[in-house]
PDB file of C-alpha atoms in Angstrom:
ATOM      1  CA  MET A   1       6.161  -4.000 -12.192  1.00 96.00           C
ATOM      2  CA  LEU A   2       4.495  -5.637  -9.416  1.00 97.00           C
ATOM      3  CA  ALA A   3       0.191  -4.463  -9.366  1.00 97.00           C
ATOM      4  CA  ALA A   4      -1.920  -6.348  -7.024  1.00 97.00           C
ATOM      5  CA  VAL A   5      -5.280  -6.218  -6.681  1.00 97.00           C
ATOM      6  CA  ASN A   6      -7.395  -7.502  -3.540  1.00 96.00           C
ATOM      7  CA  THR A   7     -11.109  -7.381  -4.740  1.00 96.00           C
ATOM      8  CA  SER A   8     -12.507  -9.600  -1.531  1.00 95.00           C
ATOM      9  CA  ALA A   9     -14.603  -7.695   1.184  1.00 96.00           C
ATOM     10  CA  THR A  10     -12.632  -7.904   3.937  1.00 97.00           C
ATOM     11  CA  THR A  11     -13.622  -6.211   7.656  1.00 98.00           C
ATOM     12  CA  LEU A  12     -11.245  -3.759   8.340  1.00 98.00           C
ATOM     13  CA  THR A  13      -9.964  -2.884  12.616  1.00 98.00           C
ATOM     14  CA  ALA A  14      -8.925   1.210  12.896  1.00 98.00           C
ATOM     15  CA  ASN A  15      -5.070   1.200  13.109  1.00 98.00           C
ATOM     16  CA  GLN A  16      -4.702  -2.525  10.587  1.00 97.00           C
ATOM     17  CA  ILE A  17      -2.943  -2.583   7.616  1.00 97.00           C
ATOM     18  CA  ILE A  18      -4.980  -3.443   4.587  1.00 97.00           C
ATOM     19  CA  PRO A  19      -4.571  -6.440   2.945  1.00 96.00           C
ATOM     20  CA  VAL A  20      -3.744  -5.954  -0.383  1.00 95.00           C
ATOM     21  CA  GLY A  21      -4.305  -9.309  -1.933  1.00 94.00           C
ATOM     22  CA  ALA A  22      -2.330 -11.059  -4.545  1.00 94.00           C
ATOM     23  CA  VAL A  23      -0.072 -10.444  -7.687  1.00 95.00           C
ATOM     24  CA  ALA A  24      -1.823  -9.562 -11.249  1.00 95.00           C
ATOM     25  CA  LEU A  25       0.985  -8.635 -12.960  1.00 95.00           C
ATOM     26  CA  ARG A  26       4.870  -8.645 -12.731  1.00 96.00           C
ATOM     27  CA  THR A  27       7.056  -7.504 -14.493  1.00 95.00           C
ATOM     28  CA  ASN A  28      10.615  -7.451 -12.976  1.00 93.00           C
ATOM     29  CA  THR A  29      12.664  -8.624  -9.158  1.00 92.00           C
ATOM     30  CA  ASP A  30      13.030  -5.131  -8.164  1.00 94.00           C
ATOM     31  CA  ALA A  31       9.722  -6.291  -5.607  1.00 95.00           C
ATOM     32  CA  ARG A  32       7.288  -9.382  -3.621  1.00 95.00           C
ATOM     33  CA  MET A  33       4.683 -10.263  -2.180  1.00 94.00           C
ATOM     34  CA  ASN A  34       4.771 -11.964   1.753  1.00 91.00           C
ATOM     35  CA  SER A  35       2.135 -12.884   2.877  1.00 86.00           C
ATOM     36  CA  GLY A  36      -0.360  -9.512   1.459  1.00 81.00           C
ATOM     37  CA  THR A  37       2.230  -7.434   2.084  1.00 88.00           C
ATOM     38  CA  VAL A  38       4.307  -5.620  -0.518  1.00 95.00           C
ATOM     39  CA  GLU A  39       8.389  -6.219  -0.318  1.00 95.00           C
ATOM     40  CA  ILE A  40      11.024  -3.992  -2.232  1.00 96.00           C
ATOM     41  CA  GLN A  41      13.744  -5.918  -3.027  1.00 93.00           C
ATOM     42  CA  ARG A  42      16.587  -4.004  -5.032  1.00 92.00           C
ATOM     43  CA  PRO A  43      18.166  -0.960  -4.602  1.00 92.00           C
ATOM     44  CA  GLY A  44      16.793   2.180  -6.008  1.00 93.00           C
ATOM     45  CA  VAL A  45      13.920   4.868  -5.713  1.00 95.00           C
ATOM     46  CA  TYR A  46      10.393   3.308  -5.980  1.00 97.00           C
ATOM     47  CA  GLU A  47       7.053   5.302  -6.854  1.00 98.00           C
ATOM     48  CA  VAL A  48       4.264   3.495  -4.613  1.00 98.00           C
ATOM     49  CA  LEU A  49       0.612   3.786  -5.722  1.00 98.00           C
ATOM     50  CA  GLY A  50      -2.634   2.503  -3.664  1.00 98.00           C
ATOM     51  CA  ASN A  51      -6.182   2.647  -4.377  1.00 98.00           C
ATOM     52  CA  PHE A  52      -8.560   1.706  -2.378  1.00 98.00           C
ATOM     53  CA  SER A  53     -12.324   1.220  -1.862  1.00 98.00           C
ATOM     54  CA  ILE A  54     -13.565   1.240   1.433  1.00 98.00           C
ATOM     55  CA  ALA A  55     -17.349   1.155   2.802  1.00 98.00           C
ATOM     56  CA  ALA A  56     -16.868   3.375   6.481  1.00 98.00           C
ATOM     57  CA  THR A  57     -18.188   1.365   9.788  1.00 97.00           C
ATOM     58  CA  ALA A  58     -19.759   5.109  11.138  1.00 97.00           C
ATOM     59  CA  THR A  59     -19.449   8.451   9.750  1.00 98.00           C
ATOM     60  CA  GLY A  60     -15.841  10.641  10.831  1.00 98.00           C
ATOM     61  CA  PRO A  61     -12.641  11.021   8.982  1.00 98.00           C
ATOM     62  CA  VAL A  62     -11.475   7.432   7.227  1.00 98.00           C
ATOM     63  CA  THR A  63      -7.059   7.959   6.310  1.00 98.00           C
ATOM     64  CA  VAL A  64      -5.116   5.261   4.553  1.00 98.00           C
ATOM     65  CA  GLN A  65      -0.949   6.276   5.408  1.00 98.00           C
ATOM     66  CA  MET A  66       1.179   3.991   2.925  1.00 98.00           C
ATOM     67  CA  GLN A  67       4.146   3.046   5.632  1.00 98.00           C
ATOM     68  CA  ALA A  68       8.139   1.675   4.397  1.00 96.00           C
ATOM     69  CA  ASN A  69       9.064  -0.591   6.934  1.00 94.00           C
ATOM     70  CA  GLY A  70       6.905   0.161   9.415  1.00 95.00           C
ATOM     71  CA  THR A  71       7.508   4.623   9.485  1.00 96.00           C
ATOM     72  CA  ASP A  72       4.988   6.845   7.984  1.00 98.00           C
ATOM     73  CA  VAL A  73       6.059   8.220   3.954  1.00 98.00           C
ATOM     74  CA  PRO A  74       5.918  12.148   3.850  1.00 97.00           C
ATOM     75  CA  GLY A  75       2.665  13.021   2.519  1.00 97.00           C
ATOM     76  CA  ALA A  76       2.359   9.138   1.470  1.00 98.00           C
ATOM     77  CA  THR A  77      -1.712   9.850   2.339  1.00 98.00           C
ATOM     78  CA  ALA A  78      -5.301   9.971   2.053  1.00 98.00           C
ATOM     79  CA  THR A  79      -8.002  11.084   4.595  1.00 98.00           C
ATOM     80  CA  VAL A  80     -11.819  11.329   2.856  1.00 98.00           C
ATOM     81  CA  THR A  81     -14.850  12.392   5.514  1.00 97.00           C
ATOM     82  CA  ALA A  82     -17.598   9.534   5.287  1.00 97.00           C
ATOM     83  CA  THR A  83     -21.214   8.785   6.489  1.00 97.00           C
ATOM     84  CA  ALA A  84     -21.431   4.882   7.519  1.00 96.00           C
ATOM     85  CA  ALA A  85     -21.980   2.530   5.250  1.00 95.00           C
ATOM     86  CA  GLU A  86     -21.126   5.753   2.983  1.00 97.00           C
ATOM     87  CA  THR A  87     -18.143   3.365   0.531  1.00 98.00           C
ATOM     88  CA  VAL A  88     -15.320   6.363  -0.066  1.00 98.00           C
ATOM     89  CA  SER A  89     -12.257   5.842  -2.342  1.00 98.00           C
ATOM     90  CA  LEU A  90      -9.203   6.329  -1.126  1.00 98.00           C
ATOM     91  CA  PRO A  91      -5.814   7.784  -3.167  1.00 98.00           C
ATOM     92  CA  VAL A  92      -2.229   7.033  -1.898  1.00 98.00           C
ATOM     93  CA  GLN A  93       0.661   8.175  -3.473  1.00 98.00           C
ATOM     94  CA  GLY A  94       4.679   8.089  -2.330  1.00 98.00           C
ATOM     95  CA  TYR A  95       8.347   7.483  -3.403  1.00 98.00           C
ATOM     96  CA  VAL A  96      10.374   5.493  -1.572  1.00 96.00           C
ATOM     97  CA  ARG A  97      13.712   5.424  -1.166  1.00 94.00           C
ATOM     98  CA  ALA A  98      15.417   1.313  -1.349  1.00 92.00           C
ATOM     99  CA  THR A  99      19.574   2.561  -0.217  1.00 86.00           C
ATOM    100  CA  PRO A 100      21.644  -0.868  -0.759  1.00 75.00           C
ATOM    101  CA  ALA A 101      21.612  -2.970   2.705  1.00 73.00           C
ATOM    102  CA  ALA A 102      22.367  -6.739   3.197  1.00 67.00           C
ATOM    103  CA  THR A 103      21.927  -9.251   0.490  1.00 70.00           C
ATOM    104  CA  GLY A 104      18.643 -10.457   1.147  1.00 74.00           C
ATOM    105  CA  SER A 105      17.073  -7.299   3.020  1.00 84.00           C
ATOM    106  CA  THR A 106      13.853  -6.026   2.559  1.00 92.00           C
ATOM    107  CA  ILE A 107      11.397  -2.866   2.630  1.00 94.00           C
ATOM    108  CA  PRO A 108       7.725  -4.224   3.589  1.00 96.00           C
ATOM    109  CA  ILE A 109       5.426  -2.103   1.590  1.00 97.00           C
ATOM    110  CA  THR A 110       2.199  -0.901   4.018  1.00 97.00           C
ATOM    111  CA  TRP A 111      -0.956   1.016   4.087  1.00 98.00           C
ATOM    112  CA  VAL A 112      -2.840   1.622   7.331  1.00 98.00           C
ATOM    113  CA  VAL A 113      -6.490   2.630   7.649  1.00 98.00           C
ATOM    114  CA  ASN A 114      -7.231   4.639  11.003  1.00 98.00           C
ATOM    115  CA  ALA A 115     -11.081   4.311  11.387  1.00 98.00           C
ATOM    116  CA  ALA A 116     -12.749   0.759  10.635  1.00 98.00           C
ATOM    117  CA  GLY A 117     -14.583  -0.378   8.175  1.00 98.00           C
ATOM    118  CA  THR A 118     -14.469  -2.562   4.551  1.00 98.00           C
ATOM    119  CA  LEU A 119     -12.198  -3.149   2.007  1.00 98.00           C
ATOM    120  CA  VAL A 120     -14.134  -3.929  -0.447  1.00 98.00           C
ATOM    121  CA  ASN A 121     -11.118  -3.173  -3.504  1.00 97.00           C
ATOM    122  CA  ALA A 122      -7.300  -2.578  -3.174  1.00 98.00           C
ATOM    123  CA  VAL A 123      -5.000  -1.638  -6.090  1.00 98.00           C
ATOM    124  CA  THR A 124      -1.877  -2.026  -5.405  1.00 98.00           C
ATOM    125  CA  SER A 125       1.563  -0.819  -7.198  1.00 98.00           C
ATOM    126  CA  VAL A 126       5.506  -0.426  -7.211  1.00 97.00           C
ATOM    127  CA  LYS A 127       7.275   0.034  -9.833  1.00 97.00           C
ATOM    128  CA  ARG A 128      11.299   1.297  -9.945  1.00 96.00           C
ATOM    129  CA  VAL A 129      12.064   5.369 -11.287  1.00 96.00           C
ATOM    130  CA  ILE A 130      15.388   5.053 -10.880  1.00 90.00           C
TER     131      ILE A 130
END
């Protein structure tokens, strides 16, 4: 399991990858952090969780979409309609299958926000389930 936390207020632009912070807990070598991105290192099926608190810049929908290797993970999205300056919570859950690949290859996991705002808090975790 790998858990990461970011409690630094960070300005976000539309379609930006959310910085997930630093490792808070790591119990094995299934996943690691690399330049603020979570990377799956071993084959298996992983449960990936993210919970993001974002203060919206403008009124409208705020969406966070999880991606694996730059591709949207189906169903791993959260949308909330916010008013300007309102802080909203966006929980995202998804599963990623990592198939055997060349030694040393990894699968980067990222979360992308569709609207400008300020990241207040991010908590993410990756756990191998199979």
